[in-house]
Short mmCIF file of C-alpha atoms and ligand atoms in Angstrom, two decimals:
data_model
loop_
_atom_site.label_atom_id
_atom_site.label_comp_id
_atom_site.label_asym_id
_atom_site.label_seq_id
_atom_site.Cartn_x
_atom_site.Cartn_y
_atom_site.Cartn_z
CA UNK N 188 124.95 116.65 59.86
CA UNK N 189 126.50 115.05 56.67
CA UNK N 190 127.88 111.62 57.52
CA UNK N 191 126.03 110.88 60.70
CA UNK N 192 125.37 107.70 62.16
CA UNK N 193 121.80 106.19 61.23
CA UNK N 194 119.26 106.94 63.95
CA UNK N 195 115.45 105.56 63.64
CA UNK N 196 113.38 108.80 64.35
CA UNK N 197 109.96 106.58 63.85
CA UNK N 198 108.52 105.61 67.09
CA UNK N 199 106.80 102.63 68.18
CA UNK N 200 103.58 103.81 70.03
CA UNK N 201 101.96 101.82 72.67
CA UNK N 202 98.72 103.17 74.57
CA UNK N 203 96.49 100.74 76.90
CA UNK N 204 93.58 101.85 79.16
CA UNK N 205 93.38 99.95 82.01
CA UNK N 206 90.11 98.86 83.84
CA UNK N 207 88.72 96.50 86.34
CA UNK N 208 86.52 93.72 85.38
CA UNK N 209 83.88 93.95 88.11
CA UNK N 210 83.81 97.42 87.40
CA UNK N 211 85.03 98.80 90.46
CA UNK N 212 88.18 100.98 88.98
CA UNK N 213 87.36 104.00 91.16
CA UNK N 214 90.59 103.06 93.70
CA UNK N 215 92.91 102.08 90.95
CA UNK N 216 95.41 104.48 89.51
CA UNK N 217 98.53 104.10 87.54
CA UNK N 218 99.77 106.75 89.12
CA UNK N 219 100.37 104.93 92.58
CA UNK N 220 103.09 102.90 90.69
CA UNK N 221 106.43 103.97 92.28
CA UNK N 222 108.85 105.72 90.08
CA UNK N 223 111.68 103.35 90.54
CA UNK N 224 109.32 100.74 89.30
CA UNK N 225 108.73 102.62 86.17
CA UNK N 226 112.47 103.17 85.73
CA UNK N 227 112.95 99.28 85.95
CA UNK N 228 110.59 98.78 83.44
CA UNK N 229 112.17 101.25 81.00
CA UNK N 230 115.43 99.27 81.24
CA UNK N 231 113.78 96.63 79.82
CA UNK N 232 112.80 99.10 76.76
CA UNK N 233 116.47 100.33 76.61
CA UNK N 234 115.76 103.79 77.56
CA UNK N 235 115.55 106.03 80.64
CA UNK N 236 113.75 109.05 82.24
CA UNK N 237 115.54 112.39 81.42
CA UNK N 238 113.03 114.98 82.44
CA UNK N 239 109.31 114.77 84.42
CA UNK N 240 106.68 117.27 84.83
CA UNK N 241 103.06 116.61 86.33
CA UNK N 242 99.96 117.97 87.34
CA UNK N 243 96.53 116.66 88.92
CA UNK N 244 95.64 114.43 86.08
CA UNK N 245 98.83 113.12 84.12
CA UNK N 246 102.51 112.27 84.99
CA UNK N 247 104.72 113.32 81.64
CA UNK N 248 108.13 111.73 81.26
CA UNK N 249 110.59 112.96 78.50
CA UNK N 250 112.59 109.97 77.85
CA UNK N 251 116.08 109.34 76.35
CA UNK N 252 113.75 107.89 73.26
CA UNK N 253 110.78 109.98 73.47
CA UNK N 254 108.15 109.96 76.18
CA UNK N 255 105.54 108.40 78.39
CA UNK N 256 102.31 109.65 79.86
CA UNK N 257 100.50 108.13 82.98
CA UNK N 258 97.08 109.22 83.98
CA UNK N 259 94.73 107.33 86.20
CA UNK N 260 94.02 104.51 83.79
CA UNK N 261 96.03 105.06 80.41
CA UNK N 262 99.61 104.62 79.77
CA UNK N 263 101.05 105.92 77.03
CA UNK N 264 104.61 105.03 75.77
CA UNK N 265 106.34 106.52 72.72
CA UNK N 266 109.95 105.16 72.07
CA UNK N 267 112.43 105.71 69.00
CA UNK N 268 115.70 104.15 68.02
CA UNK N 269 116.16 100.47 68.44
CA UNK N 270 114.10 100.47 71.76
CA UNK N 271 112.12 97.50 72.62
CA UNK N 272 108.69 98.59 74.39
CA UNK N 273 106.87 95.12 73.67
CA UNK N 274 109.25 93.48 75.79
CA UNK N 275 108.35 95.22 78.64
CA UNK N 276 104.74 94.24 78.00
CA UNK N 277 104.21 91.44 80.49
CA UNK N 278 106.21 92.59 83.41
CA UNK N 279 103.99 96.33 82.65
CA UNK N 280 100.88 94.12 83.17
CA UNK N 281 102.18 92.69 86.47
CA UNK N 282 103.23 95.93 87.88
CA UNK N 283 100.00 97.25 87.05
CA UNK N 284 98.08 94.90 88.67
CA UNK N 285 100.02 94.80 91.80
CA UNK N 286 100.43 98.52 92.44
CA UNK N 287 97.29 99.97 90.60
CA UNK N 288 94.83 97.37 90.77
CA UNK N 289 93.71 97.17 87.53
CA UNK N 290 92.96 93.49 86.28
CA UNK N 291 91.80 93.74 82.62
CA UNK N 292 91.78 96.24 79.35
CA UNK N 293 89.45 98.69 78.06
CA UNK N 294 91.62 99.10 74.98
CA UNK N 295 95.06 98.59 73.43
CA UNK N 296 96.70 100.17 70.76
CA UNK N 297 100.18 99.47 69.47
CA UNK N 298 101.23 101.44 66.00
CA UNK N 299 103.77 102.72 64.31
CA UNK N 300 104.93 103.88 60.74
CA UNK N 301 107.33 101.67 58.34
CA UNK N 302 110.66 101.85 59.59
CA UNK N 303 113.53 103.47 57.40
CA UNK N 304 115.86 100.64 58.58
CA UNK N 305 114.17 97.73 59.86
CA UNK N 306 117.13 95.77 59.51
CA UNK N 307 118.60 97.93 62.39
CA UNK N 308 115.95 97.01 64.82
CA UNK N 309 116.37 94.41 67.80
CA UNK N 310 113.64 91.46 68.15
CA UNK N 311 110.52 91.72 68.16
CA UNK N 312 110.42 95.10 66.24
CA UNK N 313 112.02 93.61 62.90
CA UNK N 314 108.97 93.03 61.35
CA UNK N 315 105.07 93.97 61.88
CA UNK N 316 104.48 90.28 61.75
CA UNK N 317 106.97 89.46 64.54
CA UNK N 318 105.26 92.18 66.65
CA UNK N 319 101.82 90.76 66.10
CA UNK N 320 102.80 87.44 67.21
CA UNK N 321 104.06 88.88 70.48
CA UNK N 322 100.98 91.14 70.92
CA UNK N 323 98.49 88.01 70.26
CA UNK N 324 100.48 86.08 72.64
CA UNK N 325 99.54 88.35 75.39
CA UNK N 326 96.29 89.90 74.33
CA UNK N 327 93.78 87.43 73.13
CA UNK N 328 91.63 88.60 69.90
CA UNK N 329 93.13 91.76 68.68
CA UNK N 330 93.20 93.08 65.06
CA UNK N 331 96.15 93.95 63.11
CA UNK N 332 95.78 96.58 60.30
CA UNK N 333 98.56 97.95 57.56
CA UNK N 334 97.30 101.28 56.18
CA UNK N 335 99.04 103.20 53.28
CA UNK N 336 101.18 101.24 50.52
CA UNK N 337 102.66 98.40 51.74
CA UNK N 338 106.50 98.47 51.57
CA UNK N 339 106.29 102.22 50.91
CA UNK N 340 104.77 104.82 53.02
CA UNK N 341 102.67 102.82 55.53
CA UNK N 342 101.44 102.89 59.13
CA UNK N 343 100.72 99.78 61.04
CA UNK N 344 98.39 99.36 63.87
CA UNK N 345 97.44 96.45 66.63
CA UNK N 346 94.58 96.86 68.37
CA UNK N 347 91.97 95.44 70.85
CA UNK N 348 88.68 96.46 72.43
CA UNK N 349 87.39 93.39 74.53
CA UNK N 350 83.68 93.15 74.61
CA UNK N 351 83.45 91.81 78.17
CA UNK N 352 84.76 94.59 80.06
CA UNK N 353 82.72 97.46 81.48
CA UNK N 354 82.83 100.40 79.25
CA UNK N 355 83.18 104.05 79.80
CA UNK N 356 81.99 106.63 77.19
CA UNK N 357 84.40 109.44 77.91
CA UNK N 358 85.57 111.25 74.55
CA UNK N 359 88.90 110.07 73.33
CA UNK N 360 90.76 111.52 70.27
CA UNK N 361 94.49 111.59 69.12
CA UNK N 362 96.24 113.09 66.38
CA UNK N 363 99.42 111.98 65.00
CA UNK N 364 101.58 113.78 62.53
CA UNK N 365 104.45 112.12 61.37
CA UNK N 366 106.94 114.18 59.10
CA UNK N 367 109.82 113.06 57.14
CA UNK N 368 112.40 115.01 54.67
CA UNK N 369 112.03 118.18 56.56
CA UNK N 370 113.45 121.59 56.10
CA UNK N 371 117.01 121.93 56.63
CA UNK N 372 116.91 125.52 58.09
CA UNK N 373 114.35 124.42 60.35
CA UNK N 374 116.02 121.24 61.47
CA UNK N 375 119.51 123.43 62.24
CA UNK N 376 117.54 125.19 65.21
CA UNK N 377 117.28 121.62 66.85
CA UNK N 378 121.17 121.57 67.27
CA UNK N 379 123.53 122.72 70.00
CA UNK N 380 125.27 124.72 67.45
CA UNK N 381 122.54 126.68 66.88
CA UNK N 382 120.51 126.85 69.82
CA UNK N 383 121.90 127.03 73.26
CA UNK N 384 118.96 125.65 75.07
CA UNK N 385 115.82 123.61 74.68
CA UNK N 386 113.88 126.70 75.39
CA UNK N 387 115.44 128.75 72.64
CA UNK N 388 114.66 125.80 70.30
CA UNK N 389 111.09 126.02 71.46
CA UNK N 390 110.86 129.56 70.82
CA UNK N 391 112.59 130.16 67.88
CA UNK N 392 110.97 127.29 65.96
CA UNK N 393 107.32 128.43 67.25
CA UNK N 394 106.60 125.06 68.91
CA UNK N 395 105.42 127.13 71.99
CA UNK N 396 102.89 128.46 69.59
CA UNK N 397 101.47 125.35 68.20
CA UNK N 398 98.91 124.52 71.01
CA UNK N 399 97.70 127.30 73.66
CA UNK N 400 97.99 126.82 77.28
CA UNK N 401 100.60 124.02 77.22
CA UNK N 402 102.82 123.65 80.14
CA UNK N 403 106.26 122.73 77.91
CA UNK N 404 108.95 120.44 79.33
CA UNK N 405 111.55 120.24 76.50
CA UNK N 406 114.97 118.76 75.95
CA UNK N 407 117.75 119.49 73.58
CA UNK N 408 120.13 116.82 73.02
CA UNK N 409 123.93 117.21 72.53
CA UNK N 410 125.21 117.39 69.69
CA UNK N 411 121.41 117.60 68.15
CA UNK N 412 117.86 116.05 68.58
CA UNK N 413 114.81 117.29 70.45
CA UNK N 414 111.98 116.34 72.92
CA UNK N 415 109.30 117.94 74.33
CA UNK N 416 106.17 117.07 76.45
CA UNK N 417 103.16 119.66 76.91
CA UNK N 418 100.43 119.14 79.49
CA UNK N 419 97.54 121.26 80.17
CA UNK N 420 95.53 121.79 83.66
CA UNK N 421 92.62 119.71 81.87
CA UNK N 422 94.75 116.53 81.35
CA UNK N 423 95.58 116.91 77.62
CA UNK N 424 99.02 116.30 76.22
CA UNK N 425 101.04 117.09 73.20
CA UNK N 426 104.68 115.89 72.41
CA UNK N 427 107.16 116.56 69.84
CA UNK N 428 110.12 114.32 69.00
CA UNK N 429 113.01 115.38 66.62
CA UNK N 430 115.73 113.68 64.54
CA UNK N 431 117.40 116.63 62.52
CA UNK N 432 119.78 114.88 60.62
CA UNK N 433 119.42 115.71 57.04
CA UNK N 434 119.82 112.38 55.66
CA UNK N 435 117.13 110.98 57.90
CA UNK N 436 115.26 113.51 59.27
CA UNK N 437 112.22 113.01 60.85
CA UNK N 438 109.46 114.81 63.31
CA UNK N 439 106.52 113.51 65.18
CA UNK N 440 103.53 115.33 66.75
CA UNK N 441 101.20 114.14 68.83
CA UNK N 442 97.96 115.44 70.96
CA UNK N 443 94.86 114.48 72.50
CA UNK N 444 93.33 117.87 72.56
CA UNK N 445 89.73 117.80 71.35
CA UNK N 446 88.67 119.60 68.40
CA UNK N 447 85.88 119.31 65.76
CA UNK N 448 88.33 120.22 63.24
CA UNK N 449 92.13 119.42 62.90
CA UNK N 450 92.81 121.86 60.04
CA UNK N 451 94.51 124.41 62.20
CA UNK N 452 96.61 122.55 64.12
CA UNK N 453 97.90 120.56 60.94
CA UNK N 454 98.50 123.98 58.87
CA UNK N 455 100.68 125.05 61.93
CA UNK N 456 102.56 121.56 62.80
CA UNK N 457 103.51 121.46 58.77
CA UNK N 458 104.21 125.16 58.52
CA UNK N 459 106.52 125.43 61.40
CA UNK N 460 108.38 122.27 60.52
CA UNK N 461 108.12 122.34 56.62
CA UNK N 462 108.38 118.58 55.81
CA UNK N 463 108.55 116.74 52.27
CA UNK N 464 105.87 114.38 53.24
CA UNK N 465 103.89 113.33 56.20
CA UNK N 466 101.22 111.03 57.88
CA UNK N 467 98.33 112.00 59.52
CA UNK N 468 96.31 109.56 61.54
CA UNK N 469 93.04 110.45 63.72
CA UNK N 470 91.36 108.29 66.17
CA UNK N 471 88.06 109.61 67.71
CA UNK N 472 85.52 107.83 69.69
CA UNK N 473 81.96 108.41 69.30
CA UNK N 474 81.47 110.76 72.20
CA UNK N 475 84.61 112.89 70.95
CA UNK N 476 84.20 116.34 68.92
CA UNK N 477 86.83 115.04 66.45
CA UNK N 478 84.52 112.17 65.25
CA UNK N 479 83.58 114.48 62.33
CA UNK N 480 87.41 114.38 61.25
CA UNK N 481 86.96 111.63 58.76
CA UNK N 482 84.84 113.60 56.80
CA UNK N 483 86.79 116.82 57.01
CA UNK N 484 89.88 114.98 55.90
CA UNK N 485 88.17 113.79 53.12
CA UNK N 486 87.70 117.12 51.96
CA UNK N 487 91.47 118.61 52.81
CA UNK N 488 93.02 117.25 49.50
CA UNK N 489 95.65 119.27 49.97
CA UNK N 490 97.41 121.73 52.24
CA UNK N 491 99.34 124.36 50.44
CA UNK N 492 102.16 122.72 48.29
CA UNK N 493 101.32 119.09 49.94
CA UNK N 494 98.94 117.03 48.08
CA UNK N 495 96.90 114.23 49.55
CA UNK N 496 98.21 111.11 47.73
CA UNK N 497 96.47 108.49 50.43
CA UNK N 498 93.23 108.38 52.29
CA UNK N 499 92.02 105.31 54.47
CA UNK N 500 89.40 104.42 57.02
CA UNK N 501 89.02 102.34 59.50
CA UNK N 502 85.49 101.71 61.90
CA UNK N 503 87.05 99.84 64.85
CA UNK N 504 85.23 98.76 67.81
CA UNK N 505 85.25 102.07 69.67
CA UNK N 506 87.01 104.17 67.59
CA UNK N 507 87.06 105.81 63.84
CA UNK N 508 90.49 105.80 62.31
CA UNK N 509 91.36 108.02 59.34
CA UNK N 510 94.91 107.49 57.81
CA UNK N 511 96.25 110.14 55.30
CA UNK N 512 99.25 110.62 53.38
CA UNK N 513 100.36 113.97 52.24
CA UNK N 514 103.46 114.79 50.14
CA UNK N 515 104.75 117.68 47.98
CA UNK N 516 106.02 115.73 45.38
CA UNK N 517 104.40 112.15 43.89
CA UNK N 518 106.62 109.28 45.00
N1 PUT D 813 97.83 105.81 69.86
C1 PUT D 813 96.47 105.10 69.55
C2 PUT D 813 95.37 106.94 70.25
C3 PUT D 813 94.16 106.05 70.23
C4 PUT D 813 93.08 106.80 70.82
N2 PUT D 813 93.83 107.59 72.01
#
């Protein structure tokens, strides 16, 4: 691993829920967008599709740099490295209008952890201010936040929830765990030298045991690096991306499975990857069983050797958001 060329594992995460201003979104569907249109869009982002899985409710793409999930009205694009997801926003909105029929947004989220090497990013991703400027030029009236300690361990969010669009009260929740300084033995599993296939890495690490009933589509990069998407019959997803190089190791975990407590999932994830430090974010809307997670996280002042160093709450228009930072050692 030593002397490896720097790679930014920290992802930029875009999630957009589309709607129609007249409330007639019944015949609108993002999955009507042809595959070649998605592929052209991803060229703008500087990544490509390397694997695909789907069921009746969700299309899941493993990308050369992370993942994309498409369901009827929700678009999720998570990309790492020096990709430029915000550059695809205008063409995305046109594509969605032309092929899927939506003409407005119910919710927009753009988030990311602080980059380790922001100087290596391409415009508009060099600073959060620059990202917000672009987002504000496209979506009017969004709000931006920095949770955590600025210039240290922090996490940025831009979000928009227009008040003038029809609202659906379907439950929604997202758990993200963003881990750094990971255990070298665990990281070595995600190399071609230690695992002969993605399946072997998935099983040896215990990723297949993190959440039950996930149909897994995994990929092991050469010489190292790992990505997986999991989808359930009910349309829930999980996704994991691993940058195993010791000098800049990073693992992200994300899922939208509904739970009234995420304590066990978080414990399983951190015991599997053994990070030195990690950020947890939980979004939950009012209809979600996870809406009590804000109170729960307050009580989880430690997970074994990992101590809670920071916790913040945000009451957004449609969601409650909890941010927490844990580490083994004080910074
Ligand atoms: N990444 C933002 C998640 C919002 C709730 N699904």
